[in-house]
XYZ file of C-alpha atoms in Angstrom:
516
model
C 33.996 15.908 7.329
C 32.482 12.660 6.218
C 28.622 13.252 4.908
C 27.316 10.903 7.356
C 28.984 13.936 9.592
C 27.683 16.584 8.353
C 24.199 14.526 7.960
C 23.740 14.695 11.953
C 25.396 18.226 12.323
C 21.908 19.486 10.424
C 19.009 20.754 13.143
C 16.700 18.296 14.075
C 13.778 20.393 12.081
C 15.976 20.152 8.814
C 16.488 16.192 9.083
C 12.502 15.910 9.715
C 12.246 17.685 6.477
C 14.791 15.284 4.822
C 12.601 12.065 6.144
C 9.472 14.055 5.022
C 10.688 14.034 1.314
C 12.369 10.385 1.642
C 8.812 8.870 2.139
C 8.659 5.587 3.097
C 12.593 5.162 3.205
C 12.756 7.404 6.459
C 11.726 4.486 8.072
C 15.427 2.862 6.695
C 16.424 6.048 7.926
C 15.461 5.885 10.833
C 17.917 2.962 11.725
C 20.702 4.256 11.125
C 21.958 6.058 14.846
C 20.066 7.364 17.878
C 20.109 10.636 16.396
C 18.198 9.956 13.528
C 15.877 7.550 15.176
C 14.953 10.581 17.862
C 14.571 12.774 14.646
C 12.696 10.551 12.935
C 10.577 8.701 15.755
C 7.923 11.981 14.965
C 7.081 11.251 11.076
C 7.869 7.157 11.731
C 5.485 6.576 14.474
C 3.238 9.583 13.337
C 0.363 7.219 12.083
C -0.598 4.262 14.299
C -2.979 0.789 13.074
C -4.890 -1.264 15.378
C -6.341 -4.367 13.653
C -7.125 -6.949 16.576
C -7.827 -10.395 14.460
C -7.693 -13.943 16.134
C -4.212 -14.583 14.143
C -2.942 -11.082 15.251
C -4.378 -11.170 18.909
C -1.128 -11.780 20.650
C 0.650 -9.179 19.048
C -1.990 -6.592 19.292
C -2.306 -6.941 22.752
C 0.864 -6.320 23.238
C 1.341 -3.528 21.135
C -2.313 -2.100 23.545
C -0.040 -2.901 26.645
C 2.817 -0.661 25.844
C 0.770 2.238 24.751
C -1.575 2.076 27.830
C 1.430 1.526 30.019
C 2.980 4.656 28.809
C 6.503 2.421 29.143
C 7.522 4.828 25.464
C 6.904 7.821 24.197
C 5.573 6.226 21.045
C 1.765 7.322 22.139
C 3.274 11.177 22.034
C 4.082 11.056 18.506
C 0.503 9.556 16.885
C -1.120 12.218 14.969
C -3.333 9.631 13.051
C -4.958 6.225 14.520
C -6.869 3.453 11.695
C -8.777 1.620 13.721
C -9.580 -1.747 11.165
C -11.065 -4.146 13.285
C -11.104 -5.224 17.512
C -12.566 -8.279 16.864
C -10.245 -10.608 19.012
C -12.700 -14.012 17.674
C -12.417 -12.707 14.527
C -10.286 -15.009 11.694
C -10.259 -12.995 8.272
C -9.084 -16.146 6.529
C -12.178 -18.182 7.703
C -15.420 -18.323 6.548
C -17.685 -15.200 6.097
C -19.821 -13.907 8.660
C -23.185 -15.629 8.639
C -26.705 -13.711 8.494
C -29.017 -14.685 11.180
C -32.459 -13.058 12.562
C -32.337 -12.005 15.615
C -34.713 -8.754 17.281
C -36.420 -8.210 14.884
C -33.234 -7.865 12.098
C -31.021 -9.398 10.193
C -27.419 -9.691 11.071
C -24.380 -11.377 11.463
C -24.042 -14.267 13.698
C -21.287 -13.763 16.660
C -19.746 -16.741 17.165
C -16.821 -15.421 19.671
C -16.053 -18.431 22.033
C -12.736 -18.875 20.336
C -11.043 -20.738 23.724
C -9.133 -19.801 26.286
C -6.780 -17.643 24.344
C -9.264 -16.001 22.836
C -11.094 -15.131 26.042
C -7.740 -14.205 27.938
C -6.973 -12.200 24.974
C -10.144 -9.827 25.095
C -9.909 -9.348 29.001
C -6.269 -7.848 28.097
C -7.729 -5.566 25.557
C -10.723 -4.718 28.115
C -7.668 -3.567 30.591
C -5.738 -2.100 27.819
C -7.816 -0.451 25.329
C -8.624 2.986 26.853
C -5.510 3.735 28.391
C -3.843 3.126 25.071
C -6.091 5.937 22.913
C -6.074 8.260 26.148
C -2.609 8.465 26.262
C -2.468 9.282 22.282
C -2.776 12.993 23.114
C -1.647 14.275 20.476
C -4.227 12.601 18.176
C -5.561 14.176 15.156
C -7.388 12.003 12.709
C -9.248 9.070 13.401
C -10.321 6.349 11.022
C -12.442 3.643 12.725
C -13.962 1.330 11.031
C -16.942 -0.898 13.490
C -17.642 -4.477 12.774
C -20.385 -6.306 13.704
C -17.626 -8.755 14.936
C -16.441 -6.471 17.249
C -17.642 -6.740 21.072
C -20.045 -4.501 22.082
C -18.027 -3.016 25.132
C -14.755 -1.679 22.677
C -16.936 1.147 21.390
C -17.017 2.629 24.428
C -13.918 1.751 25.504
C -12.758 4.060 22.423
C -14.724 6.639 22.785
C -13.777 6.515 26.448
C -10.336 7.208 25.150
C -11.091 9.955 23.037
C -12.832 11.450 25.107
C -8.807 12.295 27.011
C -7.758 13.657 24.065
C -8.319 17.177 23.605
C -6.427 17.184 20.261
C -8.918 15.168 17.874
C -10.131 17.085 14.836
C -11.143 14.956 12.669
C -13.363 12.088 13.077
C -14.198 9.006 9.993
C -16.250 6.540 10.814
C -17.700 3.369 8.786
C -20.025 1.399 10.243
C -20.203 -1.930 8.680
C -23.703 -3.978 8.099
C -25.197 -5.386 11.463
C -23.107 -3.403 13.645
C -24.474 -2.861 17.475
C -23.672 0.965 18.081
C -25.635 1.107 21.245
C -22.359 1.903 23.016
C -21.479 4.679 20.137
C -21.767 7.606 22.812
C -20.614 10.200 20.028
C -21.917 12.956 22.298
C -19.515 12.237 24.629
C -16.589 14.097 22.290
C -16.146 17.244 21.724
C -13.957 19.669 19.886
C -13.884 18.148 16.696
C -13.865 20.032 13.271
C -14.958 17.480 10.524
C -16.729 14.354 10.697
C -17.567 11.654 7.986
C -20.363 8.893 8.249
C -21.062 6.112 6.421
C -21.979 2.505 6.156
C -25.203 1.280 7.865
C -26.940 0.548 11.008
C -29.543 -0.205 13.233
C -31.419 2.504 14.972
C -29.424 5.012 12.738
C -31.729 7.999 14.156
C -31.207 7.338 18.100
C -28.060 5.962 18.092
C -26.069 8.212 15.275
C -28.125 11.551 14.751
C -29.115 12.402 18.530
C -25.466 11.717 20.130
C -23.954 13.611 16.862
C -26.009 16.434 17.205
C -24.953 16.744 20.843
C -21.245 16.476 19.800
C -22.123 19.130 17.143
C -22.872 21.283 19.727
C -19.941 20.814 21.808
C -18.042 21.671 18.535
C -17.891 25.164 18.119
C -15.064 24.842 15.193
C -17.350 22.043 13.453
C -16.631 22.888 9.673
C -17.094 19.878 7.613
C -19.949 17.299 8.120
C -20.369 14.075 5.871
C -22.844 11.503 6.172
C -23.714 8.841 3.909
C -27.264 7.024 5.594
C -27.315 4.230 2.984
C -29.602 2.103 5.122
C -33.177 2.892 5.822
C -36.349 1.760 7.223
C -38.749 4.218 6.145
C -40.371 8.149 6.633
C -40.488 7.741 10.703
C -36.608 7.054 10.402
C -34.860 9.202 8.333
C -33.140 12.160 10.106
C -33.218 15.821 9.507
C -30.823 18.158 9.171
C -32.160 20.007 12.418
C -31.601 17.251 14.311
C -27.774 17.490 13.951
C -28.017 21.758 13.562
C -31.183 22.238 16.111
C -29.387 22.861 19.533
C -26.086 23.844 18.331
C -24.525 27.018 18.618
C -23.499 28.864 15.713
C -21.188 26.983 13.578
C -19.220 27.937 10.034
C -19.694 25.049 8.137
C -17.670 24.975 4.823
C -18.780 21.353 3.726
C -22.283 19.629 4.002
C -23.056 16.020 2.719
C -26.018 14.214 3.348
C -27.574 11.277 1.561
C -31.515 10.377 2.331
C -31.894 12.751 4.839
C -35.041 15.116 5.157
C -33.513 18.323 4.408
C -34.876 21.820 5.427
C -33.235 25.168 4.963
C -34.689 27.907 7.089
C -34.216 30.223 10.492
C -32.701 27.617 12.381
C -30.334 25.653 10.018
C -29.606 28.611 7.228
C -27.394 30.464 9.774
C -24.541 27.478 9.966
C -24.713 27.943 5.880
C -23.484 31.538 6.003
C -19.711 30.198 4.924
C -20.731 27.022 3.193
C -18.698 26.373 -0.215
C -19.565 22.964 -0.848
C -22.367 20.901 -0.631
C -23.182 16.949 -1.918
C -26.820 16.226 -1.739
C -27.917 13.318 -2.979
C -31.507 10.814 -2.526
C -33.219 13.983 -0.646
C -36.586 13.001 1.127
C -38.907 15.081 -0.592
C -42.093 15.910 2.348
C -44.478 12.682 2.354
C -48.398 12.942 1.814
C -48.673 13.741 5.377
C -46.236 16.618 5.306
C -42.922 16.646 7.772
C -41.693 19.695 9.558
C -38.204 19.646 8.917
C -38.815 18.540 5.046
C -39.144 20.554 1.866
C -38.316 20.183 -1.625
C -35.153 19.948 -4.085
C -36.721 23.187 -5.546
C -36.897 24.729 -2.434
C -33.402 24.078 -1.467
C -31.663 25.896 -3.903
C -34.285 28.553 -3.959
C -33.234 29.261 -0.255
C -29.536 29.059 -1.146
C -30.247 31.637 -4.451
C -32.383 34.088 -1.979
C -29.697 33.725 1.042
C -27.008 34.302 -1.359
C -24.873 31.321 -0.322
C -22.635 30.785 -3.472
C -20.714 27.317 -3.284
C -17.840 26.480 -5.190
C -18.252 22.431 -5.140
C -21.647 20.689 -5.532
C -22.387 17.587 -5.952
C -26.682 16.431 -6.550
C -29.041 14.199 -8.080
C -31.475 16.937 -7.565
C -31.105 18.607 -10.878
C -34.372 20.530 -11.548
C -35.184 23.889 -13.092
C -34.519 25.539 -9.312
C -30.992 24.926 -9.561
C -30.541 26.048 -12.974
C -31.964 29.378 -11.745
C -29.538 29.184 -8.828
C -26.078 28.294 -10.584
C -27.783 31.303 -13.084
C -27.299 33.438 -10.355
C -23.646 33.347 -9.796
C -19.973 32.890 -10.970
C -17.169 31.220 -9.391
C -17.887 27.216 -9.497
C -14.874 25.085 -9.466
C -16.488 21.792 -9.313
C -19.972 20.602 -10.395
C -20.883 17.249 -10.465
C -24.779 15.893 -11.548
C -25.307 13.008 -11.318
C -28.899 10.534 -12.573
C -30.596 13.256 -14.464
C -33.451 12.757 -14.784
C -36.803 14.432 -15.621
C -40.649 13.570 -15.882
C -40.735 13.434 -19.434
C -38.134 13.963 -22.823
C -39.888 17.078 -23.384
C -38.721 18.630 -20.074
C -35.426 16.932 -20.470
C -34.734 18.821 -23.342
C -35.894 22.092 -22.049
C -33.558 21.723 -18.227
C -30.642 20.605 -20.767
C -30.572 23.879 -23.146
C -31.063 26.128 -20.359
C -28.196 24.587 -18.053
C -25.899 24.521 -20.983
C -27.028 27.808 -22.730
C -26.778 30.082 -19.320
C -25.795 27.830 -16.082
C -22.562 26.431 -17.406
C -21.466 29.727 -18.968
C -21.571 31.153 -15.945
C -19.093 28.940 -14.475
C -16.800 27.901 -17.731
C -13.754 29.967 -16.897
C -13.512 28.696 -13.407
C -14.514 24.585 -13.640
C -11.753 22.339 -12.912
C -14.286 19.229 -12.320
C -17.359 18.431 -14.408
C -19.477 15.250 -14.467
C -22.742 15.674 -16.327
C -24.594 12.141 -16.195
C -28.042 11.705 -16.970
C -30.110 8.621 -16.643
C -31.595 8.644 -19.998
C -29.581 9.193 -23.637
C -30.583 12.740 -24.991
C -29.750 16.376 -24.847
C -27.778 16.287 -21.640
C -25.265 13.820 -23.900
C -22.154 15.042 -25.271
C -23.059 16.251 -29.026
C -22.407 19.199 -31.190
C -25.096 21.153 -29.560
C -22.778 21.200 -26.464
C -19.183 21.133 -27.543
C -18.495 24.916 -27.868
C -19.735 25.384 -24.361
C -17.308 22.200 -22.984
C -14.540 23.692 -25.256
C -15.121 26.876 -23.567
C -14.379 25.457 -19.838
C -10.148 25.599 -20.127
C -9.295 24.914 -16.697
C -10.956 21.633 -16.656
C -8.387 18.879 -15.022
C -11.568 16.061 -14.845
C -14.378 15.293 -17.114
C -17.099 12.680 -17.314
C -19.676 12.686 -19.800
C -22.342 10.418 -21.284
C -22.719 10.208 -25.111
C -25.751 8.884 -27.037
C -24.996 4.831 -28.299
C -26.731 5.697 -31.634
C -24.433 8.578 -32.250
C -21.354 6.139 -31.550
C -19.579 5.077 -34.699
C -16.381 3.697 -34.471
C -13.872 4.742 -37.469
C -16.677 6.259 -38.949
C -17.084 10.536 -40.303
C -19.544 11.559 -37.553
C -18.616 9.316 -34.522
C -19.507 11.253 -31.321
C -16.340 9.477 -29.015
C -14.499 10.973 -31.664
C -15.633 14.164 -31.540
C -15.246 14.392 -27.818
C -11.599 13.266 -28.117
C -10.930 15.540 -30.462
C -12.436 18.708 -28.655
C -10.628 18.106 -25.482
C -7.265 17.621 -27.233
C -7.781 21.242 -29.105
C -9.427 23.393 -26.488
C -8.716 21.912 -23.194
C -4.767 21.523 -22.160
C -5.386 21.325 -18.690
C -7.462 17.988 -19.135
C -5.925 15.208 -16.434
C -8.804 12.636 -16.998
C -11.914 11.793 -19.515
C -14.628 9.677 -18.361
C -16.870 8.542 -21.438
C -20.519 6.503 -20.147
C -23.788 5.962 -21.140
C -27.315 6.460 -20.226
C -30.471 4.239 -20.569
C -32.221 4.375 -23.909
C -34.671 6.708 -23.795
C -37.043 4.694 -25.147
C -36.712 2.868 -22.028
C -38.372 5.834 -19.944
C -40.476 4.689 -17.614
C -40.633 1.414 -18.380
C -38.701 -1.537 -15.566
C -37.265 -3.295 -18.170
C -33.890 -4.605 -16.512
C -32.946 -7.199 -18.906
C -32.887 -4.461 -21.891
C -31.454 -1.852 -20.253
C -28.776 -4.268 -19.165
C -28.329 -5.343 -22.816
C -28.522 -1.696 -24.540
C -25.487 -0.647 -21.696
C -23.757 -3.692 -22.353
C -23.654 -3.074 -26.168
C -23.095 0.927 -25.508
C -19.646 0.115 -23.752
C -18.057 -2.457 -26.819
C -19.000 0.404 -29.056
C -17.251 3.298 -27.025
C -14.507 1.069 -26.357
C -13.629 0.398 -29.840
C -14.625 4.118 -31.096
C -11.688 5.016 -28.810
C -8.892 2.400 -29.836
C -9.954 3.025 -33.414
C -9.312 6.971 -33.428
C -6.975 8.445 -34.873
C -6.016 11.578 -33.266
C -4.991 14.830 -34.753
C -1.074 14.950 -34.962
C -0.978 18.496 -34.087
C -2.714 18.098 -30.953
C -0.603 14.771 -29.731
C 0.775 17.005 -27.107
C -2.943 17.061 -24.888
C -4.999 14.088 -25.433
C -6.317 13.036 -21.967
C -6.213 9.251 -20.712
C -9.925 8.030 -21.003
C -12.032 5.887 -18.500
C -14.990 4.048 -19.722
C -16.200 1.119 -18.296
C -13.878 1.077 -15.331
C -11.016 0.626 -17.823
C -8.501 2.889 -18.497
C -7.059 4.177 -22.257
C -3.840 5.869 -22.987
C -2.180 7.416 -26.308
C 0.774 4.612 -27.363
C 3.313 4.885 -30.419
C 2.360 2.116 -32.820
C 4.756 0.545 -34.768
C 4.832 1.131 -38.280
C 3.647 -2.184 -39.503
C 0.438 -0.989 -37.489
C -0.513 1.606 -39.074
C 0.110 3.466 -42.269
C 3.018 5.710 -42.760
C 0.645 8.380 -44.184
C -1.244 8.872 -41.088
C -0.815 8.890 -37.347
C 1.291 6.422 -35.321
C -0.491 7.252 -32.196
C -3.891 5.311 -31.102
C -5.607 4.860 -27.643
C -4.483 1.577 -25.842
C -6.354 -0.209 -22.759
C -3.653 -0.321 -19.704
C -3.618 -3.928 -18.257
């Protein structure tokens, strides 16, 4: 029996297995005999992109055609659609979209009479469109990313679609600047489990937060919302987390993101936080001057999670105050933690947030931390220095780690140098180490002062500095076996051999190089 033979003898769920650990050659695979393409056709055709660009019009309208016509069974196997662009005027290599001001906002101009082939072209995908994501009914993931070059009728022609499949779970959506999402009807689907928002838009409040909250509430098995508002126009605007939790029934959400929203946790909204294990909360709306109902404070936040005894196991703020402290206090069991723009009213208070977080917050959590970013805005005691170090070195299942150090304390090849010191502890305590991140925070003699111009200088400065503190270490020999690649600057460092005309025989032969 030939091995080709005994290849095609194996069950059809043993072969799929086979083409699962092959990868991308499955697809070679594939080719090979009928019996392997029907065997493979499931993983091959598994994960389906629609990217309608004037150059790639005629094809894409072909490729709507057949799935709308239902002429293979190729709809039957996507599990995952990327929607990049249905933009049919669109030409990626030409010019950039222009801004223009039109009711009342800026956007991109549409120019979209691209001919006749053009216009033939969109009527196809007008006739095609649905019918194509209806008859994906096995779909599972969507990633849809809306253009402002898009026409205004495909949204709803997708959601349309989707709206046929009773499959979808999980639902990613970027909208891109100008987009018209007037014909977003997200409250016409149903059934889904996670959702992630982001990009910006127009009428953000009517057009994204009613319809989702509607869809929320048609989503009993919701358990993941993310939503990144990055746009906004001002107090009347910005959404609350009761208008996507208000109305719907009760839901077990493990994962809550929201960035400038008004944020309230109370009788209505606590309930869906029951079974909540992470949360990223970042650019909260604290309650303006004339108070908001569905508003309250970074404080008040994490009191109500302390009090309702909601312990989370990922978080991920800006809202680092002495109400958190207390709350991470409370508990054990964190396995990721990540602060980010620290900041305080003055030094003084600083100082005082920073020994208590590392003193009795982080030592609640140090035997279960995997991830830890710690960066403040301003250089000081939230740094990396000896006053922290035993607590770090105490964290052992850390795989990532980012963490500002103070530019005065940097002194490359020098007894003393803080980079050093930080390379050094993670190579001795911490073997499970993957990644170190090394930044830096304004001067803190740049506290509330809008200098740009300096601060851009004193960061500019900082990151020579830490870059030559870490390709002038020299790292313990004993410890070779565990030093970390390091990140700073966007640039990567890893431990490389010298040769001997490098370095002295006496000492070391291995030093931190930059990866190109």
């Amino acid at each position: 029996m030939t091995a080709m033979t005994g290849l095609l003898a194996l069950p059809t769920e043993v072969l799929q297995t086979i083409g699962d650990d092959l990868g991308p050659a499955k697809k070679q695979l594939r080719l090979v005999c009928v019996q392997l393409s029907v065997a493979m056709d499931p993983l091959v055709l598994s994960h389906l992109v629609i990217n309608v660009t004037r150059p790639r019009l005629s094809m894409s309208v072909s490729q709507l055609r057949l799935l709308a016509h239902g002429r293979s069974h190729t709809a039957h196997f996507i599990r995952e659609l990327s929607i990049r662009s249905l933009a049919p005027a669109y030409d990626p290599q030409g010019m950039g979209a222009q801004l223009a001001f039109s009711g009342g906002s800026w956007g991109p101009t549409r120019k979209r009479d691209g001919g006749l082939g053009v216009q033939a072209g969109e009527a196809d995908m007008k006739e095609h469109l649905e019918g194509a994501i209806s008859n994906m009914v096995n779909l599972q993931v969507l990633r849809w990313k809306a253009t402002p070059e898009d026409p205004k009728w495909t949204q709803l022609a997708v959601i349309n679609g989707l709206a046929h499949t009773k499959s979808l779970g999980y639902l990613s959506l970027h909208l891109s600047f100008g987009s018209d999402t007037s014909n977003l009807w997200l409250d016409r689907l149903s059934g889904l489990k996670r959702i992630v928002i982001s990009g910006s838009c127009d009428s953000f409040h009517d057009h994204i937060v009613k319809r989702l909250g509607d869809c929320i509430s048609q989503s009993p098995e919701m358990s993941s919302i993310d939503i990144d508002r990055s746009y906004w126009h001002g107090d009347s605007n910005t959404p609350t987390l009761h208008s996507l939790l208000g109305n719907a029934p009760l839901i077990r959400l493990k994962h809550l993101g929201l960035h400038g929203w008004f944020t309230r946790l109370d009788h209505v909204t606590l309930p869906h936080l029951r079974f909540l294990k992470s949360l990223t909360l970042t650019n909260n709306h604290d309650p303006p001057y004339n108070s908001h109902p569905y508003s309250s404070t970074a404080e008040d936040i994490w009191s109500a999670l302390r009090v309702s005894e909601i312990h989370l196991d990922r978080i991920s703020t800006d809202l680092v105050n002495a109400s958190l402290i207390e709350y991470l206090v409370s508990y054990s069991g964190l396995t990721r933690l990540y602060l980010r723009n620290i900041t305080a009213p003055d030094q003084q208070t600083s100082i005082q947030l920073a020994e208590v977080f590392f003193d009795s917050a982080l030592a609640q959590h140090s035997f279960t931390l995997e991830d830890l970013y710690i960066l403040p805005s301003y250089e000081g005691s939230w740094c990396f220095g000896e006053h922290i170090a035993p607590i770090i070195a105490r964290c052992s299942k850390l795989q990532y780690l980012k963490l500002a150090v103070v530019s005065s304390k940097v002194n490359p090849s020098a007894e003393g140098d803080t980079v050093s010191m930080l390379i050094n502890m993670t190579a001795r305590s911490l073997h499970s180490l993957q990644s170190l991140s090394i930044s830096t925070a304004k001067a803190e003699s740049l506290r509330g002062l809008e200098r740009a111009h300096l601060s851009k200088k004193h960061f500019s400065s900082a990151a020579v500095q830490i870059a030559k503190a870490i390709t002038e270490h020299i790292p313990e020999p004993e410890y070779h076996a565990f030093l970390p690649p390091i990140t700073t600057n966007s640039i990567k460092y890893v431990p490389q051999l010298q040769s001997s005309f490098e370095v002295d025989e006496t000492r070391s032969k291995l030093r931190y190089r930059r990866v190109t």
